[in-house]
Tab-separated table of C-alpha atoms in Angstrom:
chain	number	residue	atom	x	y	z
A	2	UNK	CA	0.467	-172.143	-84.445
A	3	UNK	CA	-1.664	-169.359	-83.687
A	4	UNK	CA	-4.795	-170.225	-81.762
A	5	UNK	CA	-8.193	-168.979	-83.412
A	6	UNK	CA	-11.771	-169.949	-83.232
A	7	UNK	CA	-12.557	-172.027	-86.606
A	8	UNK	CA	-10.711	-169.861	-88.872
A	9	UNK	CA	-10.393	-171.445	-92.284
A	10	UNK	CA	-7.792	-172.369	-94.766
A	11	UNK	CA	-9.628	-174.820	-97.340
A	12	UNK	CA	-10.508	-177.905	-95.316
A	13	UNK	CA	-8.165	-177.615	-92.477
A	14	UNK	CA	-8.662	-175.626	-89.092
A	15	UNK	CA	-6.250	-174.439	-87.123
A	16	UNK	CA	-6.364	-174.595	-83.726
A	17	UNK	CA	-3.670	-174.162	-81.287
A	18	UNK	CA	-1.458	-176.835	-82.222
A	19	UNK	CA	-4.191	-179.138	-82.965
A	20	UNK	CA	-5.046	-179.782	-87.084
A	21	UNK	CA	-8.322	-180.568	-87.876
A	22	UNK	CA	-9.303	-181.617	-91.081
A	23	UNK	CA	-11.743	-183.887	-93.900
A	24	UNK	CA	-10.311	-187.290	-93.745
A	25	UNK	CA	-10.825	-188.833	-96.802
A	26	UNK	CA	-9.864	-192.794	-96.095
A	27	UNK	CA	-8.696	-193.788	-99.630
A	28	UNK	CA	-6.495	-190.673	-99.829
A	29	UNK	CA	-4.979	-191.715	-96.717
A	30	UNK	CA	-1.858	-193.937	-95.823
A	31	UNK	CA	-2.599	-197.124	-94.310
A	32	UNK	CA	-1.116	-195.974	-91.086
A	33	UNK	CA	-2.946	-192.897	-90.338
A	34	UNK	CA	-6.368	-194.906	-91.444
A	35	UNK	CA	-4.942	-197.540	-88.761
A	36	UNK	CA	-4.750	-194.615	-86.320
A	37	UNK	CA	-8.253	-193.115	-86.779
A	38	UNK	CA	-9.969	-196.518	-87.105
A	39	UNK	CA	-8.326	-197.228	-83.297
A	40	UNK	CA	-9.389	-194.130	-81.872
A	41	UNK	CA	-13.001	-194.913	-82.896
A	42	UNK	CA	-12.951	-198.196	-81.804
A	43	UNK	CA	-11.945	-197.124	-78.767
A	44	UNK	CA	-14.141	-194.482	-78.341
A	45	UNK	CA	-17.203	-196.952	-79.679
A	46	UNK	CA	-15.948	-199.631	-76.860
A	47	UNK	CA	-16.043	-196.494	-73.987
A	48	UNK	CA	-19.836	-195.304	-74.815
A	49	UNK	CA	-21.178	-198.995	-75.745
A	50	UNK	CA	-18.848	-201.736	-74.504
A	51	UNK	CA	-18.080	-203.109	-77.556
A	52	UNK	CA	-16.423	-202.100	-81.055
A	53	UNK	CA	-14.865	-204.169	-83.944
A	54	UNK	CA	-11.168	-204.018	-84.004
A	55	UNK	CA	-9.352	-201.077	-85.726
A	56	UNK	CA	-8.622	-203.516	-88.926
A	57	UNK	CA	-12.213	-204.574	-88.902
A	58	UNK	CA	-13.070	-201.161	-89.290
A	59	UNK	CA	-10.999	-200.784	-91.684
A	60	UNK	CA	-12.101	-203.511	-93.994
A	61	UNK	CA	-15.298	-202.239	-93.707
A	62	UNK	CA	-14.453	-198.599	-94.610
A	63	UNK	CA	-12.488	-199.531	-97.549
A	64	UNK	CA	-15.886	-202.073	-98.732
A	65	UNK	CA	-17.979	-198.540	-98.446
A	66	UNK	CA	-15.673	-197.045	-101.265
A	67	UNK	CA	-15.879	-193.544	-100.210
A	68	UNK	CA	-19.421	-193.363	-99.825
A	69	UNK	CA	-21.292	-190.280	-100.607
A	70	UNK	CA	-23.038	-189.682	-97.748
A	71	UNK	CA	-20.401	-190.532	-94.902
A	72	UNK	CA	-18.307	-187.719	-94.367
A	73	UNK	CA	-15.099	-187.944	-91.901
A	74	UNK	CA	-13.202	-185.457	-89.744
A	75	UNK	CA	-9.759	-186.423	-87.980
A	76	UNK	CA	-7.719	-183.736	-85.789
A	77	UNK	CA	-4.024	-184.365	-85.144
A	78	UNK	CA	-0.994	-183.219	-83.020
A	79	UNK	CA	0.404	-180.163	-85.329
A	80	UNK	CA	4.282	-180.981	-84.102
A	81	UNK	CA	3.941	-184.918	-83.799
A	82	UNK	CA	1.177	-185.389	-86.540
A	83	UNK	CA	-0.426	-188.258	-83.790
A	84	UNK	CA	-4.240	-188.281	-84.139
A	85	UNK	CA	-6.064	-186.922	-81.284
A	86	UNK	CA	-9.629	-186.861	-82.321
A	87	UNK	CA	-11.695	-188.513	-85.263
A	88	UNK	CA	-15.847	-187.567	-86.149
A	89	UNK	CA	-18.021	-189.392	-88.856
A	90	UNK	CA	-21.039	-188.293	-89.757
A	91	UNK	CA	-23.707	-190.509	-91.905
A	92	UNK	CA	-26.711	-189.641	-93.567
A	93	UNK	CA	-30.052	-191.414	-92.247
A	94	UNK	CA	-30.985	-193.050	-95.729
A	95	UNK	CA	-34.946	-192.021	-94.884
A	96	UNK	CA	-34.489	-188.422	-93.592
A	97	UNK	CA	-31.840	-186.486	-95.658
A	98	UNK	CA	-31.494	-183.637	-93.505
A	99	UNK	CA	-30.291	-186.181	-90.461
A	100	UNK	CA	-27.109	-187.381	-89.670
A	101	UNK	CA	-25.752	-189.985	-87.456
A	102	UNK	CA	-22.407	-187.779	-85.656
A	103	UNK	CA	-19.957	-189.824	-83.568
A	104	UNK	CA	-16.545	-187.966	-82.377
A	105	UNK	CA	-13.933	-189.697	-80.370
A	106	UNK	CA	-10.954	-187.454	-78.615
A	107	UNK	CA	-7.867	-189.785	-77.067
A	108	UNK	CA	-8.110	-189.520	-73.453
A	109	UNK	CA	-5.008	-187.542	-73.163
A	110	UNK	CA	-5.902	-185.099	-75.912
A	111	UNK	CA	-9.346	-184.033	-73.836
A	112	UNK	CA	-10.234	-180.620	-72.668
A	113	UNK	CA	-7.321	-179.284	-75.498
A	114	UNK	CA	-9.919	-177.865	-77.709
A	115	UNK	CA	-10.137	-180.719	-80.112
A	116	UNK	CA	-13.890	-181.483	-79.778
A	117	UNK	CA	-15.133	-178.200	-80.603
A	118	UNK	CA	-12.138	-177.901	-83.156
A	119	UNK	CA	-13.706	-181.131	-85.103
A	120	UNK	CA	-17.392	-180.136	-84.395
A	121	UNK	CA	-16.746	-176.236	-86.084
A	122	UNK	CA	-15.338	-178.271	-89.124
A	123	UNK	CA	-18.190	-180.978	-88.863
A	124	UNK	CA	-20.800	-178.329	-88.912
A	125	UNK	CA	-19.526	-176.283	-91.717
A	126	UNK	CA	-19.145	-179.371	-94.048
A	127	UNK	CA	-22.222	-181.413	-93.050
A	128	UNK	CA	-24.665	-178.350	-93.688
A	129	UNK	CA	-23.223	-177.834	-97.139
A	130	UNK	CA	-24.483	-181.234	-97.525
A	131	UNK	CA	-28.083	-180.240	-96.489
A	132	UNK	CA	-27.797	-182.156	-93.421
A	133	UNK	CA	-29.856	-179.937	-90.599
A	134	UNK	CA	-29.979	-182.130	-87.459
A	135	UNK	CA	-27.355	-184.631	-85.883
A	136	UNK	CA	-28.185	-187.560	-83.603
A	137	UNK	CA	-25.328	-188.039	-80.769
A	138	UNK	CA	-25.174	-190.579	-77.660
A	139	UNK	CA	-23.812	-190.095	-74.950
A	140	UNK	CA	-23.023	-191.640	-71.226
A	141	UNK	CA	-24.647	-190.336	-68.919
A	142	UNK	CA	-22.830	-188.414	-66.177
A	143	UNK	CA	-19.760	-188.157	-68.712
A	144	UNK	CA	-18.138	-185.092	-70.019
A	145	UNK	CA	-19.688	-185.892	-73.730
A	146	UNK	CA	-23.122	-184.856	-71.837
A	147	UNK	CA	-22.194	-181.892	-70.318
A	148	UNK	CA	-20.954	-181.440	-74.061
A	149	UNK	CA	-24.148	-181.954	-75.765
A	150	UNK	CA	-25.967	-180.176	-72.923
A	151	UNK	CA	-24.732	-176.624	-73.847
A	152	UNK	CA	-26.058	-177.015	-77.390
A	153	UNK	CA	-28.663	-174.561	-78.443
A	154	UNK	CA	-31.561	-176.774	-79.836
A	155	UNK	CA	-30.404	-180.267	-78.667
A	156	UNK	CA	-33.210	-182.350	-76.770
A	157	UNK	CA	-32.896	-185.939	-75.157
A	158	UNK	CA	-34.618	-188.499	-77.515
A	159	UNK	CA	-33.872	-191.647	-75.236
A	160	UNK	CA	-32.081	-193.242	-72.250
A	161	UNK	CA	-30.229	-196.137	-72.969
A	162	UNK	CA	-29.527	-199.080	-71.049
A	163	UNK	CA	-25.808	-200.375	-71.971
A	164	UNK	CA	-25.996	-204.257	-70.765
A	165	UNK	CA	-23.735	-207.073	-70.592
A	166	UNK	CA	-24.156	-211.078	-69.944
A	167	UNK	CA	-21.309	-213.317	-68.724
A	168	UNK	CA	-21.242	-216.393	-70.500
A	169	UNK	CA	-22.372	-219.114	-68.040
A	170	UNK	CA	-22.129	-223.449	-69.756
A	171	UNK	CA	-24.911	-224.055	-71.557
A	172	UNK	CA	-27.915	-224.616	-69.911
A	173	UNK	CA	-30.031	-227.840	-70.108
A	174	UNK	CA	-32.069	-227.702	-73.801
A	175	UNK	CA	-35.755	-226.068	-73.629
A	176	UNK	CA	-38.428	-226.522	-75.690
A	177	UNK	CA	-41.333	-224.668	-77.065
A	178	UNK	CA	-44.278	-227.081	-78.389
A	179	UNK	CA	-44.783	-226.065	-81.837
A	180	UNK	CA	-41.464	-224.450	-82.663
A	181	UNK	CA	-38.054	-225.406	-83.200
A	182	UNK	CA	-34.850	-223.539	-83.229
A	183	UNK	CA	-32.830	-223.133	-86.595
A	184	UNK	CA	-29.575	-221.049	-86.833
A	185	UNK	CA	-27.540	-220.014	-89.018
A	186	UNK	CA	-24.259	-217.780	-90.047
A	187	UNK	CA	-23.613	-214.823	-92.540
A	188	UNK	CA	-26.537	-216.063	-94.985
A	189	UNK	CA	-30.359	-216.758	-94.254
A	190	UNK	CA	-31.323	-219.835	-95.527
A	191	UNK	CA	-32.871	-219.157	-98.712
A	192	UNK	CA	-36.574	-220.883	-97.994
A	193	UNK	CA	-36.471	-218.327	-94.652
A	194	UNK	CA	-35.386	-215.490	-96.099
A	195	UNK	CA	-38.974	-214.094	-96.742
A	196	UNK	CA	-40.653	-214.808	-93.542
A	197	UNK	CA	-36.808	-213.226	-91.831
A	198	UNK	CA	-37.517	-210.163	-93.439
A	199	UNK	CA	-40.332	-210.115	-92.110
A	200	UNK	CA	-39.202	-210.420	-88.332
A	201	UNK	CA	-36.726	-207.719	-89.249
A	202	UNK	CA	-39.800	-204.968	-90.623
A	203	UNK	CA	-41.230	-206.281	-86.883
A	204	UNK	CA	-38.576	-204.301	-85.238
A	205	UNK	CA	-39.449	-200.836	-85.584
A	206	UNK	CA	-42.427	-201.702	-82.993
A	207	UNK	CA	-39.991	-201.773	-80.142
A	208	UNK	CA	-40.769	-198.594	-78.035
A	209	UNK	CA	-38.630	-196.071	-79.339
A	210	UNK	CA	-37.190	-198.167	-82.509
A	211	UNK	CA	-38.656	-195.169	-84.570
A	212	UNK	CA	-35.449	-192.522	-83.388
A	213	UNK	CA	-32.810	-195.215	-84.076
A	214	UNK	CA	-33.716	-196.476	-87.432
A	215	UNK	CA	-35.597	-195.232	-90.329
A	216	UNK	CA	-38.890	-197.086	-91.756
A	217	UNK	CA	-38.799	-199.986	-93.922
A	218	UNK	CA	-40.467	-202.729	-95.970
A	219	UNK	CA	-37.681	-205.062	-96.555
A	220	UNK	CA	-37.852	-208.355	-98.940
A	221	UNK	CA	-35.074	-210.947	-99.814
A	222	UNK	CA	-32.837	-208.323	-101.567
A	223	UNK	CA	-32.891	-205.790	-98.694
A	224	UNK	CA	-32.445	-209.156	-96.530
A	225	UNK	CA	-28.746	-209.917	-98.683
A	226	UNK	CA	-27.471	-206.547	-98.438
A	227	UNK	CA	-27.837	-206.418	-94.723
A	228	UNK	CA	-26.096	-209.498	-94.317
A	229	UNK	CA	-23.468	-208.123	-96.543
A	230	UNK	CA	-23.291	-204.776	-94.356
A	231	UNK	CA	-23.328	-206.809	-91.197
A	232	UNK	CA	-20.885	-209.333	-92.329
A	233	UNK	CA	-18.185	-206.378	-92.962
A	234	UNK	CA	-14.618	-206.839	-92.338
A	235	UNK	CA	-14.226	-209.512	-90.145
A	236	UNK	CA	-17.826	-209.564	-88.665
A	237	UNK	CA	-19.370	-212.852	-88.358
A	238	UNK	CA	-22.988	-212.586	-88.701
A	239	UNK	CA	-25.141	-215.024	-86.829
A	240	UNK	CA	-29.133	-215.407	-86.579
A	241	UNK	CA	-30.726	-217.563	-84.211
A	242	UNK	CA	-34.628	-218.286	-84.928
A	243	UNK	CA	-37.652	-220.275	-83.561
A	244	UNK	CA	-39.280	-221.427	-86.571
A	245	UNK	CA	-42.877	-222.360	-86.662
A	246	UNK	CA	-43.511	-225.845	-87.359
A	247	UNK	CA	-47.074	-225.749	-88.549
A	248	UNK	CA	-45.721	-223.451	-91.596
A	249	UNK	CA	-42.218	-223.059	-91.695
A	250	UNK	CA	-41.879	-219.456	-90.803
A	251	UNK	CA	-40.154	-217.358	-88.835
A	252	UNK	CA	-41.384	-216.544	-85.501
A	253	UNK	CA	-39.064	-214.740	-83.384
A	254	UNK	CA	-35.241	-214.336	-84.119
A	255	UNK	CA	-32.145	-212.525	-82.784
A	256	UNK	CA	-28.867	-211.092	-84.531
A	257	UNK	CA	-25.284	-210.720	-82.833
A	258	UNK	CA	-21.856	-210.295	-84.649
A	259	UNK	CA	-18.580	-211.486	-83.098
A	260	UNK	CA	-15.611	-209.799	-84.510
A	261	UNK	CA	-13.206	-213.073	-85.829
A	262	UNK	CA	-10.486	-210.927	-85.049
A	263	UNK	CA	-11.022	-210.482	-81.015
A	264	UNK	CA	-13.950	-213.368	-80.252
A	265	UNK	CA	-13.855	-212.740	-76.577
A	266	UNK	CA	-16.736	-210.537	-76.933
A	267	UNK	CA	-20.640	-210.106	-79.016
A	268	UNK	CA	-22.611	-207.742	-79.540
A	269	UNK	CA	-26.116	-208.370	-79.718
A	270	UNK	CA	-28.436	-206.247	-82.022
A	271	UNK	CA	-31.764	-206.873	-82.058
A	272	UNK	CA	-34.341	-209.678	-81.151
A	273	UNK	CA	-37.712	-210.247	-82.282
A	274	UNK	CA	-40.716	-211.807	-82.607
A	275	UNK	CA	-43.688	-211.667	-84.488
A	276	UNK	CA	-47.281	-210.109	-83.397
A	277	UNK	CA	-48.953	-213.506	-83.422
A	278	UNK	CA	-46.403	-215.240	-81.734
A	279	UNK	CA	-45.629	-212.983	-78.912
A	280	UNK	CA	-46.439	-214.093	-75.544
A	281	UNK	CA	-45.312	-217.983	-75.450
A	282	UNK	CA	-41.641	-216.881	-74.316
A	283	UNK	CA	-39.837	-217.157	-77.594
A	284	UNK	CA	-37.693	-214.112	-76.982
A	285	UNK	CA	-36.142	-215.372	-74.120
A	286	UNK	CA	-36.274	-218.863	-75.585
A	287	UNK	CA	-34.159	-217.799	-78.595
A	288	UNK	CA	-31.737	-215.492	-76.697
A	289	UNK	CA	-30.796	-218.364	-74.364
A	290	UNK	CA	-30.198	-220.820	-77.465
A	291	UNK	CA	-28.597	-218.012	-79.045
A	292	UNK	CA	-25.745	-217.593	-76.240
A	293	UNK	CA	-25.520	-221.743	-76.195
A	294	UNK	CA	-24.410	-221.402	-79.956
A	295	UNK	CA	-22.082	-218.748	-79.535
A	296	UNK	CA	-20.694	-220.631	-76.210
A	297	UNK	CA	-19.887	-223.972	-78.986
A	298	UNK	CA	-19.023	-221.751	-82.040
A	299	UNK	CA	-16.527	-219.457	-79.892
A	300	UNK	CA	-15.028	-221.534	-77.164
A	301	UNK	CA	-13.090	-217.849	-75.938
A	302	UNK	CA	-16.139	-215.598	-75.667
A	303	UNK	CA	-16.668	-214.447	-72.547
A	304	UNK	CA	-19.822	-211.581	-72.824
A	305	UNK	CA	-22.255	-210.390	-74.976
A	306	UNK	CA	-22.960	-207.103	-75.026
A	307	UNK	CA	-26.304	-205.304	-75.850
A	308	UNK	CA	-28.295	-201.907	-75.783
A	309	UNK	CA	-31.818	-201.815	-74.510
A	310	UNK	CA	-33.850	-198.656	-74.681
A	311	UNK	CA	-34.752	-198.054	-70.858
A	312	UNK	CA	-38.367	-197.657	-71.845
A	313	UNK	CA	-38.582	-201.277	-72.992
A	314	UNK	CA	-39.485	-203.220	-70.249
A	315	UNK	CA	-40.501	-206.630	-71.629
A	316	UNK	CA	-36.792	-206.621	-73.229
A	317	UNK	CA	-35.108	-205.758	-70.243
A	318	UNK	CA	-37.559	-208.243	-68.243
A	319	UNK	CA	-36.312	-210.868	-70.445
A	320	UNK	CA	-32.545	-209.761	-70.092
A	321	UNK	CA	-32.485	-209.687	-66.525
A	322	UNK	CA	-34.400	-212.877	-66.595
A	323	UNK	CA	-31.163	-214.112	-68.587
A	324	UNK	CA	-28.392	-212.626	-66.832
A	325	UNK	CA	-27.759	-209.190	-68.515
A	326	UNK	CA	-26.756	-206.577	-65.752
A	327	UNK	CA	-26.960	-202.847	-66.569
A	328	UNK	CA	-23.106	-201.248	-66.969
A	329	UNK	CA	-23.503	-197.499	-68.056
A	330	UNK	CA	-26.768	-195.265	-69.291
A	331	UNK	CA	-26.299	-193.387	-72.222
A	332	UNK	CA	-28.838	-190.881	-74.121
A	333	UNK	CA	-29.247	-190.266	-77.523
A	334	UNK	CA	-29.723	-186.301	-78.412
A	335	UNK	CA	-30.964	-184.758	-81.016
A	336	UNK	CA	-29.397	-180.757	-82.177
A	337	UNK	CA	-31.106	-179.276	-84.498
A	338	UNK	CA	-29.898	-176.337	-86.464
A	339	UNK	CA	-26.461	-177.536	-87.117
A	340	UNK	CA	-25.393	-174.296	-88.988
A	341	UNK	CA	-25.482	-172.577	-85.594
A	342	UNK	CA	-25.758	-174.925	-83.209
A	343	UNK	CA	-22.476	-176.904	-83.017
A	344	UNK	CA	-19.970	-174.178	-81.505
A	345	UNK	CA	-22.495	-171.628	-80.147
A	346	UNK	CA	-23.056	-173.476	-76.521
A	347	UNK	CA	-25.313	-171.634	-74.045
């Protein structure tokens, strides 16, 4: 194949002998879907630790049914027809002209041109779609910085602190006077449902919460389809709260998933607690009841892995309080002006 610099044919790019082009998942065999699902796991574990399996990811792609606003990018080995490189890019469901963009290249395929293969295609497509700024991480010190760093426009949003806690036995049970600890899996009770959505509208005041998701004002609906988005493929979903006794409410809670399909590992997503409960240690308190649970409910996991912005100490106080040790920094980067931006580096 000829090499060229995003010359056109349709949807696919040639480049070299690399073949970039749309992936469309239900067009797709079950093999090659296999094959891009495993290179974005494995690119997700690299930046963050942690990833569902490639047939999670799967499950949960096929659930989206071809989604309007995700749009997906694979690049592949034009003699072999292996895949080499995969991007997905998702529409922020309060800011239409932002997009979520995560690209994966195979180890052995980097420095071959495939990045900046997939990100010419990415850009054309995605600014069709009105989409005028992309959100990236990336680890620091890595290659996927020096990447980003070349981009006309792009400016560093946040550091990241990538954290992980070994699994210790259980420690002795605590107590808060006035609360009590209620957990659950997959589904919210349905007389905490209200005062959970609550909690959840509490997280955007985390320093920095703003940049990584968009504003809401959830109820009990918004409540069931995040459980339904977070219970995806093989995801188990499980909430661990300290309820207040005096009205039956929601204090403070926190969220982690364990894939069923590889239970070694969790990833936590987000704790919180409430403005008039804050300061009587219930984020710590529920964190360390959380990992008890997981420690009877998954006798083979081993870590639980989390992302803390670096800017929020009280978090990361309470982490190191519990054992969480700092792995890998990442940043999250904004580039704005897509239509230019994406394969015009400095």
């Amino acid at each position: 194949m000829i090499p060229t610099r995003g010359w056109q044919l349709g949807i696919v790019t040639w480049v070299s002998r690399v073949v970039v082009a749309e992936f469309v998942p239900s067009g797709s065999t079950a093999s090659v879907l296999h094959q891009w699902c495993e290179v974005f796991a494995e690119g997700q574990r690299h930046l963050s630790g942690t990833a569902p399996t490639a047939t999670a990811l799967m499950e949960m792609i096929e659930a989206e049914d071809n989604s309007a606003d995700v749009w997906r990018w694979i690049a592949r080995d034009g003699g072999t027809d292996e895949v080499l490189g995969i991007a997905q890019a998702r529409r922020n469901s309060a800011e239409p002209d932002l997009a979520e963009f995560r690209m994966y290249v195979t180890p052995h395929a980097q420095r071959r041109g495939v990045g900046r293969a997939l990100a010419e295609l990415a850009e054309v497509d995605i600014a069709g779609f009105g989409v005028r700024r992309i959100r990236v991480t990336a680890l620091v010190g890595s290659a996927a910085e020096h990447f980003l760093g070349s981009f006309d426009g792009h400016r560093v949003l946040l550091r990241l602190a990538n954290q992980v806690q070994h699994l210790s036995p259980p420690t002795a049970h605590s107590a808060r006077p006035g609360y009590r600890i209620v957990s659950w899996r997959n589904r919210t009770p349905d007389e905490l449902v209200h005062s959970f959505s609550e909690a959840l509208n509490r997280l955007l005041d985390a320093p920095g919460a703003e940049l990584q998701m968009p504003e809401r004002n959830w109820g009990a609906d918004e409540v069931r389809s995040w459980e339904q988005k977070m219970t995806g493929g093989s995801q188990v979903l499980l909430v661990c709260c300290a309820v207040d006794d005096s009205v039956g409410e929601v204090a403070a809670a926190t969220v982690v998933t364990v894939d069923e399909h590889d239970s070694t590992h969790a990833s936590q997503h987000d704790t919180v607690v409430l403005p008039q409960h804050r300061g009587h240690g219930l984020a710590r308190w529920v964190k360390e009841q959380q990992a008890s649970v997981l420690a009877a409910e998954f006798p083979s996991l081993r870590r639980i892995y989390t992302t803390v912005n670096a800017e929020n100490h009280p978090m990361l106080t309470v982490n190191r309080s519990l054992g969480y040790q700092t792995v890998a920094e990442r940043i999250l980067v904004e580039i704005r002006r897509v239509e230019s931006a994406l394969h015009k580096p400095r």
